[in-house]
Amino acid sequence: MSVPIRNHDIAELRRLDLAHHLPAQADHRLIASLGGSRIITRAEGSTIYDGEGNAILDGMAGLWCVNVGYGREELAKAAYEQMLELPYYNTFFRTATPPTVKLATRIASKMGGHLSHVFFNSSGSEAVDTVFRLARHYWKLKGEPQRRIFISRWNAYHGSTVAGVSLGGMKAMHAQGDLPVPGVEHVMQPYLFGEAFGENPDAFAARAAQAIEDKILEVGPENVAAFIGEPVQGAGGVIIPPEGYWP
């Protein structure tokens, strides 16, 4: 899609960035020493462009979420039409909107089995917080309120809220808020290269999976609410578990 290129004042944007903007998960002192953030001005397909005109391959798809690429005219038109018709309404008051119902139906049709309902959130962190509360409430309703322990993995990333950071396994983030909160336990990550370079992949997969069962037995199966794990550890380094781990 051809769009006009705006004539941004990049130097002024970098100055204002330092003066007013706190970027996510970044060393602000380092950014200041560089004169401000790199200003990304536009994108097309899988390529982003900065204010100096450099073309950069966006191998991370934004932050893993621009899966269909940039500049998709059909998406821009659909968003424009929906914004004119109904840009927003909530679901708090026994209300729903056509896109909400239709998208939930489409997602449910792809999940199969008993996963037939979808609860929408604005971010992954918010979704994880919801799951954290929901799982504990579920066990309380089932008459097992002692099931409060979540088992996660070291070096996992599940968001930047209090519950998300607690469930994640990044120690530097734990140190920022005296986390994790009580009731969260961590086990080894299934990272063959980093944890056991040279070990037989099948043996390592079994050992990493066994660590979860060992933790369940340690804390008591009757006390466990859930295990949480990224299929692929994204922020941890795009860590793909050995083939036998998830089965």
Tab-separated table of C-alpha atoms in Angstrom:
chain	number	residue	atom	x	y	z
A	1	MET	CA	0.000	0.000	0.000
A	2	SER	CA	1.394	3.378	-0.987
A	3	VAL	CA	1.169	5.966	1.768
A	4	PRO	CA	2.623	9.481	1.968
A	5	ILE	CA	5.877	9.706	3.922
A	6	ARG	CA	5.677	12.291	6.670
A	7	ASN	CA	8.491	14.765	7.061
A	8	HIS	CA	9.301	14.108	10.738
A	9	ASP	CA	11.832	16.219	12.618
A	10	ILE	CA	13.878	13.270	13.855
A	11	ALA	CA	16.286	15.296	15.988
A	12	GLU	CA	13.377	16.922	17.824
A	13	LEU	CA	11.619	13.579	18.275
A	14	ARG	CA	14.764	12.082	19.829
A	15	ARG	CA	15.049	15.072	22.158
A	16	LEU	CA	11.428	14.746	23.206
A	17	ASP	CA	11.869	11.001	23.600
A	18	LEU	CA	14.526	11.585	26.235
A	19	ALA	CA	12.552	14.365	27.877
A	20	HIS	CA	9.207	12.620	28.222
A	21	HIS	CA	9.154	8.977	27.120
A	22	LEU	CA	10.123	5.946	29.213
A	23	PRO	CA	10.572	2.966	26.859
A	24	ALA	CA	9.785	-0.585	27.913
A	25	GLN	CA	12.465	-2.905	29.347
A	26	ALA	CA	15.294	-0.512	28.522
A	27	ASP	CA	18.314	1.177	30.107
A	28	HIS	CA	17.329	4.835	29.952
A	29	ARG	CA	20.864	6.006	30.769
A	30	LEU	CA	22.191	4.060	27.777
A	31	ILE	CA	19.537	5.528	25.496
A	32	ALA	CA	20.454	8.999	26.753
A	33	SER	CA	24.112	8.380	25.940
A	34	LEU	CA	23.040	7.516	22.387
A	35	GLY	CA	21.079	10.736	22.049
A	36	GLY	CA	17.632	9.163	22.212
A	37	SER	CA	15.836	6.145	20.833
A	38	ARG	CA	16.024	5.060	17.219
A	39	ILE	CA	12.847	6.545	15.721
A	40	ILE	CA	10.919	4.053	13.600
A	41	THR	CA	8.826	6.026	11.134
A	42	ARG	CA	7.157	3.541	8.791
A	43	ALA	CA	6.978	-0.083	7.727
A	44	GLU	CA	5.948	-2.252	4.812
A	45	GLY	CA	5.769	-6.022	4.596
A	46	SER	CA	8.491	-7.329	6.888
A	47	THR	CA	10.649	-4.201	6.689
A	48	ILE	CA	10.721	-1.237	9.065
A	49	TYR	CA	12.374	2.110	8.338
A	50	ASP	CA	13.972	4.493	10.809
A	51	GLY	CA	14.230	8.262	10.696
A	52	GLU	CA	17.634	8.107	9.028
A	53	GLY	CA	16.195	6.062	6.167
A	54	ASN	CA	17.700	2.720	7.183
A	55	ALA	CA	15.701	-0.329	6.112
A	56	ILE	CA	15.638	-3.039	8.784
A	57	LEU	CA	14.282	-6.593	8.489
A	58	ASP	CA	11.810	-6.995	11.340
A	59	GLY	CA	12.528	-10.615	12.199
A	60	MET	CA	10.575	-10.337	15.480
A	61	ALA	CA	7.339	-9.153	13.815
A	62	GLY	CA	7.029	-6.078	16.020
A	63	LEU	CA	6.972	-7.823	19.381
A	64	TRP	CA	5.858	-11.204	17.981
A	65	CYS	CA	2.443	-9.749	17.079
A	66	VAL	CA	2.643	-8.327	13.528
A	67	ASN	CA	2.417	-11.820	12.093
A	68	VAL	CA	0.876	-10.817	8.762
A	69	GLY	CA	3.306	-7.969	8.110
A	70	TYR	CA	2.953	-4.198	7.823
A	71	GLY	CA	0.928	-2.094	5.426
A	72	ARG	CA	-1.887	-4.566	4.793
A	73	GLU	CA	-4.485	-2.451	3.043
A	74	GLU	CA	-7.355	-4.848	3.740
A	75	LEU	CA	-6.694	-4.663	7.502
A	76	ALA	CA	-6.511	-0.868	7.443
A	77	LYS	CA	-9.837	-0.704	5.586
A	78	ALA	CA	-11.516	-3.152	7.961
A	79	ALA	CA	-10.302	-1.144	10.957
A	80	TYR	CA	-11.428	2.129	9.366
A	81	GLU	CA	-14.902	0.805	8.618
A	82	GLN	CA	-15.294	-0.609	12.121
A	83	MET	CA	-14.084	2.647	13.707
A	84	LEU	CA	-16.818	4.520	11.839
A	85	GLU	CA	-19.534	2.003	12.707
A	86	LEU	CA	-18.600	1.221	16.340
A	87	PRO	CA	-15.051	1.849	17.587
A	88	TYR	CA	-15.649	0.441	21.073
A	89	TYR	CA	-18.139	-0.873	23.547
A	90	ASN	CA	-17.646	-2.953	26.675
A	91	THR	CA	-19.100	-6.295	27.766
A	92	PHE	CA	-19.727	-5.374	31.407
A	93	PHE	CA	-23.445	-4.652	31.106
A	94	ARG	CA	-24.772	-7.861	29.523
A	95	THR	CA	-23.728	-6.456	26.162
A	96	ALA	CA	-21.607	-7.686	23.278
A	97	THR	CA	-20.673	-6.436	19.824
A	98	PRO	CA	-20.834	-8.309	16.491
A	99	PRO	CA	-17.027	-8.476	16.002
A	100	THR	CA	-16.549	-9.776	19.559
A	101	VAL	CA	-19.071	-12.580	19.113
A	102	LYS	CA	-17.879	-13.515	15.627
A	103	LEU	CA	-14.191	-13.576	16.577
A	104	ALA	CA	-14.867	-15.636	19.710
A	105	THR	CA	-16.815	-18.119	17.586
A	106	ARG	CA	-14.052	-18.379	15.010
A	107	ILE	CA	-11.333	-18.899	17.631
A	108	ALA	CA	-13.412	-21.504	19.461
A	109	SER	CA	-13.944	-23.415	16.219
A	110	LYS	CA	-10.177	-23.771	15.851
A	111	MET	CA	-9.529	-24.816	19.453
A	112	GLY	CA	-11.614	-27.982	19.344
A	113	GLY	CA	-12.586	-30.195	22.246
A	114	HIS	CA	-14.037	-28.536	25.330
A	115	LEU	CA	-12.283	-25.177	24.817
A	116	SER	CA	-15.410	-23.446	23.569
A	117	HIS	CA	-15.287	-19.997	25.186
A	118	VAL	CA	-12.961	-17.032	24.666
A	119	PHE	CA	-12.282	-14.211	27.130
A	120	PHE	CA	-10.634	-11.220	25.477
A	121	ASN	CA	-7.908	-9.105	27.080
A	122	SER	CA	-5.894	-6.121	25.924
A	123	SER	CA	-2.458	-7.685	26.429
A	124	GLY	CA	-0.643	-10.884	27.261
A	125	SER	CA	0.201	-9.580	30.736
A	126	GLU	CA	-3.456	-8.875	31.401
A	127	ALA	CA	-4.441	-12.322	30.105
A	128	VAL	CA	-1.928	-14.029	32.392
A	129	ASP	CA	-3.187	-12.065	35.405
A	130	THR	CA	-6.721	-13.149	34.545
A	131	VAL	CA	-5.670	-16.800	34.299
A	132	PHE	CA	-3.831	-16.531	37.626
A	133	ARG	CA	-6.969	-15.347	39.386
A	134	LEU	CA	-9.321	-17.591	37.428
A	135	ALA	CA	-7.452	-20.831	38.139
A	136	ARG	CA	-7.384	-20.177	41.878
A	137	HIS	CA	-11.063	-19.235	41.863
A	138	TYR	CA	-11.884	-22.387	39.889
A	139	TRP	CA	-10.349	-24.631	42.536
A	140	LYS	CA	-12.098	-22.680	45.276
A	141	LEU	CA	-15.449	-23.304	43.598
A	142	LYS	CA	-14.517	-26.988	43.250
A	143	GLY	CA	-14.072	-27.185	47.015
A	144	GLU	CA	-10.259	-27.300	46.930
A	145	PRO	CA	-9.202	-23.779	47.957
A	146	GLN	CA	-5.739	-25.009	48.998
A	147	ARG	CA	-4.856	-25.458	45.301
A	148	ARG	CA	-3.054	-22.123	44.955
A	149	ILE	CA	0.441	-23.029	43.737
A	150	PHE	CA	1.497	-22.263	40.175
A	151	ILE	CA	4.514	-24.002	38.681
A	152	SER	CA	6.467	-22.135	36.026
A	153	ARG	CA	10.003	-22.234	34.610
A	154	TRP	CA	13.124	-20.198	35.111
A	155	ASN	CA	13.815	-17.717	32.292
A	156	ALA	CA	10.171	-17.786	31.212
A	157	TYR	CA	8.385	-14.560	30.342
A	158	HIS	CA	4.685	-14.181	31.123
A	159	GLY	CA	4.289	-10.399	31.209
A	160	SER	CA	5.322	-7.367	33.220
A	161	THR	CA	2.478	-7.053	35.722
A	162	VAL	CA	2.987	-8.304	39.296
A	163	ALA	CA	1.418	-11.700	38.578
A	164	GLY	CA	3.021	-11.909	35.142
A	165	VAL	CA	6.517	-11.214	36.478
A	166	SER	CA	5.973	-13.642	39.355
A	167	LEU	CA	4.935	-16.411	37.000
A	168	GLY	CA	7.811	-15.538	34.714
A	169	GLY	CA	11.220	-16.771	35.682
A	170	MET	CA	13.456	-13.777	35.037
A	171	LYS	CA	15.355	-13.043	38.242
A	172	ALA	CA	16.287	-9.493	37.263
A	173	MET	CA	12.590	-8.639	37.023
A	174	HIS	CA	11.865	-10.415	40.325
A	175	ALA	CA	14.415	-8.179	42.020
A	176	GLN	CA	12.521	-5.046	40.954
A	177	GLY	CA	9.548	-5.717	43.204
A	178	ASP	CA	10.391	-8.345	45.835
A	179	LEU	CA	8.793	-10.980	43.635
A	180	PRO	CA	7.530	-13.591	43.002
A	181	VAL	CA	4.364	-13.390	45.051
A	182	PRO	CA	3.716	-16.352	47.368
A	183	GLY	CA	2.469	-19.496	45.699
A	184	VAL	CA	4.674	-19.487	42.597
A	185	GLU	CA	7.360	-22.152	42.132
A	186	HIS	CA	9.917	-22.466	39.339
A	187	VAL	CA	11.661	-25.401	37.679
A	188	MET	CA	14.434	-25.728	35.082
A	189	GLN	CA	13.843	-24.513	31.550
A	190	PRO	CA	13.990	-27.029	28.656
A	191	TYR	CA	16.993	-25.300	27.058
A	192	LEU	CA	19.352	-28.011	25.881
A	193	PHE	CA	22.071	-25.691	24.566
A	194	GLY	CA	22.194	-23.559	27.700
A	195	GLU	CA	21.427	-26.099	30.420
A	196	ALA	CA	23.028	-29.317	29.210
A	197	PHE	CA	25.077	-28.819	26.041
A	198	GLY	CA	26.024	-32.189	24.590
A	199	GLU	CA	23.462	-34.211	26.539
A	200	ASN	CA	21.252	-36.615	24.590
A	201	PRO	CA	18.174	-34.577	23.551
A	202	ASP	CA	15.723	-37.327	24.473
A	203	ALA	CA	17.304	-37.785	27.882
A	204	PHE	CA	17.318	-34.050	28.504
A	205	ALA	CA	13.677	-33.707	27.432
A	206	ALA	CA	12.694	-36.421	29.884
A	207	ARG	CA	14.774	-34.841	32.662
A	208	ALA	CA	13.307	-31.370	32.104
A	209	ALA	CA	9.766	-32.749	32.084
A	210	GLN	CA	10.518	-34.817	35.174
A	211	ALA	CA	11.479	-31.606	36.980
A	212	ILE	CA	7.844	-30.539	36.762
A	213	GLU	CA	6.589	-33.777	38.293
A	214	ASP	CA	9.264	-33.585	40.977
A	215	LYS	CA	8.089	-30.074	41.906
A	216	ILE	CA	4.455	-31.231	42.014
A	217	LEU	CA	5.422	-33.997	44.433
A	218	GLU	CA	7.562	-31.592	46.475
A	219	VAL	CA	4.772	-29.071	47.076
A	220	GLY	CA	2.019	-31.686	47.180
A	221	PRO	CA	-0.223	-32.513	44.192
A	222	GLU	CA	-3.252	-31.463	46.207
A	223	ASN	CA	-1.849	-27.918	46.442
A	224	VAL	CA	-1.131	-27.293	42.750
A	225	ALA	CA	-3.482	-25.018	40.808
A	226	ALA	CA	-1.728	-25.077	37.429
A	227	PHE	CA	1.461	-25.327	35.409
A	228	ILE	CA	2.176	-22.498	32.968
A	229	GLY	CA	4.640	-22.693	30.084
A	230	GLU	CA	5.318	-20.984	26.776
A	231	PRO	CA	5.312	-23.476	23.879
A	232	VAL	CA	8.443	-21.619	22.746
A	233	GLN	CA	10.158	-19.308	25.259
A	234	GLY	CA	10.109	-16.047	23.331
A	235	ALA	CA	11.762	-13.348	25.425
A	236	GLY	CA	13.998	-15.961	27.041
A	237	GLY	CA	15.803	-16.380	23.730
A	238	VAL	CA	13.424	-18.169	21.335
A	239	ILE	CA	14.063	-21.438	23.157
A	240	ILE	CA	12.492	-24.435	21.427
A	241	PRO	CA	12.221	-27.445	23.765
A	242	PRO	CA	13.574	-30.812	22.595
A	243	GLU	CA	11.072	-32.878	20.643
A	244	GLY	CA	10.026	-35.153	23.490
A	245	TYR	CA	9.465	-32.451	26.115
A	246	TRP	CA	5.857	-31.430	25.587
A	247	PRO	CA	4.440	-34.946	25.076
